[in-house]
Coordinates of C-alpha atoms and ligand atoms in Angstrom, one line a residue:
M124 CA 0.0 0.0 0.0
T125 CA 1.4 3.3 -1.0
P126 CA 0.9 6.2 1.4
A127 CA -0.3 9.6 0.1
R128 CA 3.2 10.8 -0.8
S129 CA 3.0 14.4 0.1
H130 CA 1.7 13.5 3.5
A131 CA 3.5 10.4 4.4
P132 CA 5.8 10.9 7.3
S133 CA 9.4 10.7 6.1
A134 CA 9.9 9.7 9.7
D135 CA 9.7 6.0 9.5
R136 CA 12.8 5.9 7.4
G137 CA 14.7 6.7 10.6
S138 CA 13.2 3.8 12.5
Q139 CA 12.9 1.2 9.8
G140 CA 16.3 1.5 8.2
S141 CA 16.7 2.9 4.7
G142 CA 16.3 1.8 1.2
A143 CA 13.8 -0.6 -0.4
A144 CA 12.4 -1.9 2.9
I145 CA 10.6 1.4 3.6
D146 CA 7.4 0.7 1.6
R147 CA 7.0 -2.8 2.9
A148 CA 7.7 -2.0 6.5
P149 CA 4.8 -1.3 8.8
R150 CA 4.4 2.4 9.3
L151 CA 4.2 3.9 12.7
L152 CA 0.9 5.5 13.6
A153 CA 2.8 7.7 16.1
S154 CA 4.7 9.3 13.2
H155 CA 1.4 10.8 12.0
D156 CA -0.4 13.8 13.1
A157 CA -4.1 14.4 12.6
E158 CA -3.6 16.1 9.3
S159 CA -1.3 13.4 7.7
L160 CA -3.5 10.6 9.1
T161 CA -6.6 12.2 7.7
A162 CA -4.9 12.7 4.3
A163 CA -3.9 9.1 4.2
L164 CA -7.4 8.0 5.1
E165 CA -8.8 10.2 2.3
A166 CA -7.3 7.8 -0.2
H167 CA -9.9 5.3 0.9
G168 CA -13.0 7.4 1.8
T169 CA -14.5 10.9 1.9
A170 CA -12.9 13.8 3.6
S171 CA -15.4 14.1 6.4
A172 CA -15.3 10.3 7.1
A173 CA -11.5 10.4 7.1
R174 CA -11.5 13.3 9.6
S175 CA -13.9 11.5 11.9
V176 CA -12.0 8.2 11.8
A177 CA -8.6 9.9 12.4
A178 CA -10.1 11.6 15.5
K179 CA -11.3 8.2 16.8
V180 CA -8.0 6.5 16.2
L181 CA -5.9 9.2 17.7
R182 CA -8.1 9.2 20.8
H183 CA -8.0 5.5 21.1
V184 CA -4.3 5.0 20.7
F185 CA -2.8 8.1 22.3
R186 CA -5.4 9.3 24.8
E187 CA -6.5 5.8 25.9
D188 CA -3.1 4.4 25.4
A189 CA -3.8 1.3 23.2
T190 CA -0.7 -0.4 21.9
T191 CA -2.4 -3.1 19.8
W192 CA -5.5 -3.4 17.7
D193 CA -7.3 -5.8 15.4
D194 CA -10.4 -5.7 13.2
D195 CA -12.7 -6.2 16.2
T196 CA -11.1 -3.3 18.1
L197 CA -11.6 -1.0 15.1
R198 CA -15.2 -2.2 14.6
A199 CA -15.9 -1.5 18.3
L200 CA -14.6 2.0 17.7
D201 CA -17.2 2.2 14.9
V202 CA -14.6 2.5 12.2
G203 CA -16.1 1.6 8.8
G204 CA -14.9 -1.3 6.7
W205 CA -13.5 1.2 4.1
A206 CA -10.9 2.3 6.6
R207 CA -10.1 -0.9 8.6
P208 CA -7.8 -2.7 6.1
F209 CA -5.7 0.4 5.7
L210 CA -5.5 1.1 9.4
L211 CA -4.5 -2.5 10.1
T212 CA -1.4 -2.0 7.9
M213 CA -0.3 0.6 10.4
D214 CA 1.8 -0.1 13.4
V215 CA 0.4 1.1 16.8
A216 CA 3.0 -0.6 19.1
P217 CA 5.6 1.7 20.6
S218 CA 8.7 2.0 18.5
L219 CA 11.0 2.0 21.5
E220 CA 11.5 -0.4 24.4
I221 CA 13.0 0.2 27.8
A222 CA 16.6 -0.8 28.0
D223 CA 17.3 0.6 31.4
Q224 CA 15.2 2.5 33.9
V225 CA 17.2 4.2 36.7
P226 CA 15.6 6.1 39.5
S227 CA 17.5 8.9 41.1
A228 CA 17.6 9.8 44.8
D229 CA 15.6 13.0 43.9
D230 CA 12.7 11.0 42.2
T231 CA 14.0 11.7 38.7
V232 CA 13.9 8.7 36.5
R233 CA 16.4 8.3 33.7
L234 CA 15.1 6.1 30.9
L235 CA 17.4 4.4 28.3
L236 CA 15.3 3.5 25.4
R237 CA 16.1 1.2 22.5
A238 CA 14.7 1.7 19.0
R239 CA 14.0 -1.2 16.7
D240 CA 17.3 -0.8 14.9
G241 CA 19.1 -0.9 18.2
A242 CA 19.7 2.8 18.5
L243 CA 19.7 4.1 22.1
V244 CA 18.3 7.4 23.3
E245 CA 17.5 8.7 26.7
A246 CA 14.5 10.5 28.2
V247 CA 14.3 11.8 31.8
L248 CA 11.1 12.0 33.8
I249 CA 11.2 14.8 36.3
P250 CA 8.4 14.7 38.9
G251 CA 7.8 17.9 40.8
P252 CA 5.4 19.1 43.4
A253 CA 3.7 21.4 41.0
R254 CA 4.2 19.6 37.7
T255 CA 5.8 16.6 36.2
T256 CA 8.1 17.2 33.2
L257 CA 9.5 14.8 30.6
C258 CA 12.8 15.7 28.9
V259 CA 12.9 14.0 25.5
S260 CA 15.5 13.4 22.8
S261 CA 15.2 14.5 19.2
Q262 CA 18.2 12.8 17.7
V263 CA 20.4 9.8 18.3
G264 CA 23.5 11.7 19.3
C265 CA 24.1 15.2 18.1
A266 CA 26.2 17.0 15.5
R267 CA 26.6 20.2 17.3
A268 CA 29.6 19.1 19.4
C269 CA 29.3 21.5 22.4
T270 CA 32.4 20.8 24.4
F271 CA 30.6 20.5 27.8
C272 CA 27.9 18.1 26.6
E273 CA 28.0 14.4 26.8
T274 CA 25.7 14.0 23.8
G275 CA 27.9 16.3 21.8
R276 CA 30.7 13.9 22.2
L277 CA 28.8 11.1 20.4
G278 CA 28.4 12.8 17.1
L279 CA 25.1 12.3 15.2
A280 CA 24.1 8.7 14.6
R281 CA 20.7 9.4 13.1
Q282 CA 17.5 11.4 13.3
L283 CA 14.6 10.2 15.4
S284 CA 11.3 9.9 13.7
A285 CA 8.3 11.8 15.0
G286 CA 6.9 8.5 16.2
E287 CA 10.1 7.8 18.2
I288 CA 9.8 11.2 19.8
V289 CA 6.1 10.6 20.6
D290 CA 6.9 7.1 21.9
Q291 CA 9.2 8.5 24.6
V292 CA 6.2 10.3 25.9
R293 CA 3.9 7.2 25.6
I294 CA 6.4 5.1 27.5
A295 CA 7.1 7.7 30.2
R296 CA 3.5 8.4 30.7
R297 CA 2.7 4.7 31.2
I298 CA 5.5 4.3 33.7
W299 CA 4.4 7.4 35.6
R300 CA 0.8 6.4 35.6
S301 CA 1.5 2.9 36.8
A302 CA 3.5 4.4 39.7
G303 CA 0.4 6.4 40.6
G304 CA 2.2 9.4 39.4
D305 CA 0.9 12.7 40.7
P306 CA 0.9 15.4 39.4
A307 CA 0.2 14.1 35.9
L308 CA 2.8 14.4 33.1
S309 CA 2.0 17.9 31.8
N310 CA 5.3 19.5 30.7
L311 CA 7.6 18.5 27.9
V312 CA 11.1 19.8 27.2
F313 CA 13.2 19.0 24.1
M314 CA 16.4 19.2 26.1
G315 CA 17.5 15.6 25.9
M316 CA 19.9 14.2 23.3
G317 CA 20.2 16.1 20.0
E318 CA 19.6 19.4 18.4
P319 CA 15.8 19.7 17.8
F320 CA 16.3 22.4 15.0
D321 CA 18.5 19.8 13.1
N322 CA 15.4 17.6 13.0
L323 CA 12.8 20.2 12.9
A324 CA 10.2 18.6 10.7
E325 CA 9.9 15.5 12.9
V326 CA 10.0 17.6 16.1
L327 CA 7.2 19.8 14.8
R328 CA 5.1 16.8 13.7
A329 CA 5.6 15.1 17.1
T330 CA 4.7 18.4 18.8
R331 CA 1.5 18.6 16.7
L332 CA 0.4 15.2 17.9
L333 CA 1.4 15.8 21.5
T334 CA -0.5 19.1 21.7
D335 CA -3.6 17.7 19.8
G336 CA -6.5 17.5 22.2
R337 CA -7.6 14.3 20.6
A338 CA -4.2 12.7 21.3
F339 CA -2.0 13.8 24.2
G340 CA -3.6 17.2 24.7
L341 CA -0.5 18.9 26.2
A342 CA -0.7 22.7 26.3
P343 CA 1.6 24.2 23.7
S344 CA 2.8 26.7 26.4
R345 CA 4.0 23.6 28.4
V346 CA 6.2 22.3 25.6
T347 CA 9.6 23.8 25.3
V348 CA 12.0 23.3 22.4
S349 CA 15.6 24.1 23.2
T350 CA 18.1 25.0 20.5
V351 CA 21.8 25.9 20.3
G352 CA 20.6 28.8 18.1
V353 CA 20.2 27.5 14.5
I354 CA 18.9 30.9 13.5
D355 CA 17.9 30.0 9.9
K356 CA 15.3 27.6 11.3
L357 CA 13.6 30.2 13.5
P358 CA 10.9 31.2 10.9
A359 CA 9.9 27.5 10.4
F360 CA 9.8 26.9 14.1
F361 CA 7.5 29.9 14.9
A362 CA 5.3 29.1 11.8
G363 CA 5.0 25.5 12.8
T364 CA 4.2 25.6 16.5
R365 CA 3.1 27.7 19.5
A366 CA 5.5 25.7 21.7
E367 CA 8.0 27.8 23.8
L368 CA 11.5 28.5 22.4
A369 CA 14.6 28.1 24.6
V370 CA 18.0 29.2 23.3
S371 CA 21.3 28.0 24.8
L372 CA 23.3 31.1 25.3
N373 CA 26.0 29.9 27.7
A374 CA 28.5 32.7 27.2
P375 CA 28.4 36.5 27.2
D376 CA 30.5 37.1 24.1
D377 CA 31.4 35.5 20.8
R378 CA 34.9 34.5 21.7
R379 CA 33.8 32.5 24.7
R380 CA 30.7 31.1 23.1
A381 CA 32.5 29.8 20.0
A382 CA 35.1 28.2 22.3
I383 CA 32.5 25.9 23.8
M384 CA 29.8 25.9 21.2
P385 CA 30.9 25.5 17.5
I386 CA 27.5 27.0 16.4
G387 CA 28.9 30.3 17.8
A388 CA 31.4 30.5 15.0
R389 CA 28.7 30.2 12.4
F390 CA 26.1 32.5 13.9
P391 CA 27.6 35.3 16.1
L392 CA 25.6 36.6 19.0
A393 CA 24.6 39.7 17.0
A394 CA 23.1 37.6 14.3
L395 CA 21.2 35.5 16.9
R396 CA 19.8 38.6 18.5
E397 CA 18.8 40.1 15.1
A398 CA 17.1 36.9 14.1
L399 CA 15.1 36.7 17.3
D400 CA 14.0 40.3 17.0
R401 CA 13.0 39.7 13.4
T402 CA 11.1 36.4 13.9
L403 CA 9.7 36.3 17.4
P404 CA 5.9 36.6 17.0
A405 CA 4.1 39.2 19.0
G406 CA 3.3 38.0 22.5
R407 CA 5.9 35.2 22.5
R408 CA 9.0 35.2 24.6
V409 CA 12.3 33.4 24.7
L410 CA 13.9 31.4 27.4
F411 CA 17.7 31.7 27.5
E412 CA 19.6 28.9 29.1
Y413 CA 23.0 29.9 30.5
V414 CA 25.2 27.1 31.9
L415 CA 27.5 28.5 34.5
F416 CA 31.1 27.3 34.4
E417 CA 33.5 28.3 37.2
G418 CA 35.9 31.0 36.1
F419 CA 34.8 30.9 32.5
N420 CA 31.5 32.8 32.2
D421 CA 30.4 33.3 35.8
A422 CA 31.7 36.8 36.8
P423 CA 29.2 39.5 37.8
E424 CA 30.5 41.5 34.8
D425 CA 29.5 38.6 32.6
A426 CA 26.0 38.9 34.0
N427 CA 26.0 42.6 32.9
L428 CA 27.0 41.6 29.4
V429 CA 24.1 39.0 29.3
A430 CA 21.7 41.6 30.6
E431 CA 22.9 44.0 27.9
Y432 CA 22.6 41.4 25.2
I433 CA 19.0 40.5 25.9
R434 CA 17.8 44.0 26.7
G435 CA 14.5 44.8 25.0
L436 CA 13.6 41.2 24.2
R437 CA 10.7 39.5 25.9
C438 CA 12.6 36.8 27.7
R439 CA 13.7 35.0 30.9
V440 CA 17.0 33.4 31.8
N441 CA 17.5 30.0 33.3
V442 CA 20.9 29.7 34.9
I443 CA 22.2 26.1 35.0
P444 CA 25.1 25.3 37.2
S445 CA 27.2 23.0 35.0
N446 CA 26.9 19.2 35.5
P447 CA 29.9 17.0 35.1
G448 CA 30.4 16.5 31.4
P449 CA 33.1 15.4 29.0
D450 CA 35.5 18.3 29.9
P451 CA 36.7 17.9 33.5
S452 CA 38.0 21.5 33.4
L453 CA 34.5 22.8 33.2
R454 CA 33.1 22.9 36.7
P455 CA 30.1 24.5 38.4
P456 CA 30.8 27.7 40.4
S457 CA 30.4 27.7 44.2
P458 CA 26.9 28.5 45.5
D459 CA 28.0 32.0 46.5
R460 CA 29.3 32.7 43.1
I461 CA 26.1 31.4 41.5
D462 CA 24.0 33.6 43.8
A463 CA 26.1 36.7 42.9
F464 CA 25.7 36.0 39.2
V465 CA 21.9 35.7 39.6
A466 CA 21.7 38.7 41.9
R467 CA 23.5 40.8 39.3
L468 CA 21.1 39.6 36.5
S469 CA 18.1 40.3 38.7
A470 CA 19.4 43.7 39.6
C471 CA 19.6 44.4 35.8
G472 CA 15.9 43.6 35.7
V473 CA 16.2 40.2 34.1
T474 CA 13.8 37.5 35.2
T475 CA 16.1 34.7 36.3
L476 CA 15.7 31.3 37.6
V477 CA 18.3 28.8 38.7
R478 CA 17.7 25.3 37.4
R479 CA 18.4 23.0 40.3
P480 CA 20.2 19.9 38.9
R481 CA 17.9 16.9 38.9
G482 CA 19.0 13.3 38.3
R483 CA 22.6 14.2 38.5
D484 CA 23.4 11.1 40.5
V485 CA 22.2 8.8 37.7
G486 CA 23.6 10.8 34.9
G487 CA 20.2 12.2 34.0
A488 CA 20.8 15.9 34.4
C489 CA 21.3 18.5 31.6
G490 CA 24.2 17.6 29.3
Q491 CA 24.7 14.1 30.8
L492 CA 22.7 12.0 28.3
A493 CA 25.1 9.6 26.7
G494 CA 22.8 7.1 24.9
A495 CA 24.9 4.2 23.6
R496 CA 27.9 5.1 25.6
R497 CA 25.8 4.4 28.7
L498 CA 25.6 0.7 27.8
A499 CA 29.3 0.4 27.6
V500 CA 29.3 1.6 31.2
L501 CA 26.6 -0.9 32.2
R502 CA 28.4 -3.9 30.8
Ligands
SAH711 N1 20.7 20.9 21.6 C1 19.8 21.6 22.4 C2 19.0 20.8 23.5 C3 19.8 19.8 24.3 S1 20.7 20.4 25.7 C4 20.4 22.8 23.1 O1 21.7 22.8 23.2 O2 19.8 23.7 23.5 C5 19.7 21.1 26.9 C6 20.4 22.1 27.7 O3 21.4 21.5 28.5 C7 21.2 23.2 26.9 O4 20.8 24.5 27.4 C8 22.6 22.9 27.2 O5 23.4 24.1 27.1 C9 22.6 22.3 28.6 N2 23.8 21.5 28.9 C10 24.5 20.8 28.1 N3 25.5 20.2 28.8 C11 25.4 20.6 30.1 C12 26.2 20.4 31.3 N4 27.3 19.6 31.3 N5 25.8 21.0 32.4 C13 24.7 21.8 32.4 N6 23.9 22.0 31.3 C14 24.3 21.5 30.2

């Protein structure tokens, strides 16, 4: 069966290998959003019937969390015979399995997940008193090579499909629910392995399903996509989603930023700022992440430079004391020094929050996600 070409998720290529096997391989339902599923169903029935069946199917699989179906299930959902044979060619089982599940002393759970081709990615479940957040990966590895980040050391192995991104949420939600998890999983951050803007089409497709009221129903304002600052993708990001944007700043000038983030050499800070000014839609804001490294970017004067840089932009700053990463010379500042940095930013009128490290003891904190390298450690 040939999918409607313009709408078929390119995604499954990532999970099913490449080449001639694609068309014969079962296709992941989770790699669809409502629009692409409706379009695929329209090849078999009318537009309005397709829309109605797509809604039923999304609700059944993603809201009610079904992982298998057969003709009887679809009949019971009142799906007509015109649509059932097509739907039964689709794959509703999760595309990832749990390879390792490691609880941290602070209740964070690091999940190592294995794709069908053996690729390993990590997701981190972060329960909180007010909200429960899942940190998801967008790629297997990452090409951006930030010197302080464990994932950056892996290089890019491959993209994740939209379905593989969605399935991190399906799996984590199931784990959290079966643990009687409260509060419910409501927040999602693309701050796991990978650079989301280097896999933007799949990230946006996944985000559409995750924020679709018929499927997961997450509020777009509770989904945050974090980028190193691939500025040429900003227009597509803002056009494609109402999710929040986070930008990893991490240094107050080009020299220092390029020394730890290769993207800094390609897009200087002035270009990043200009692109944000030009593309940020009215009413939206930016979250800047600023990882603090002792003696590198943590001086109060550096806080002044940051405040100057972001002046006039609707934004907040998240200060992240660095977690142990691949470069042992990069360490977090002392608590006093962190406080002084934050105090200076606040004094400049910047809304600032310190991100308390979560899951550090199990390697689940920011910048510690190592994917396949993890298994070498386990063995
Ligand atoms: N590629 C995206 C998303 C993944 S990283 C990005 O860079 O934004 C998510 C956040 O973790 C980024 O802000 C990154 O700067 C931060 N991070 C990476 N390594 C870290 C480390 N060793 N300690 C603290 N934060 C780190």
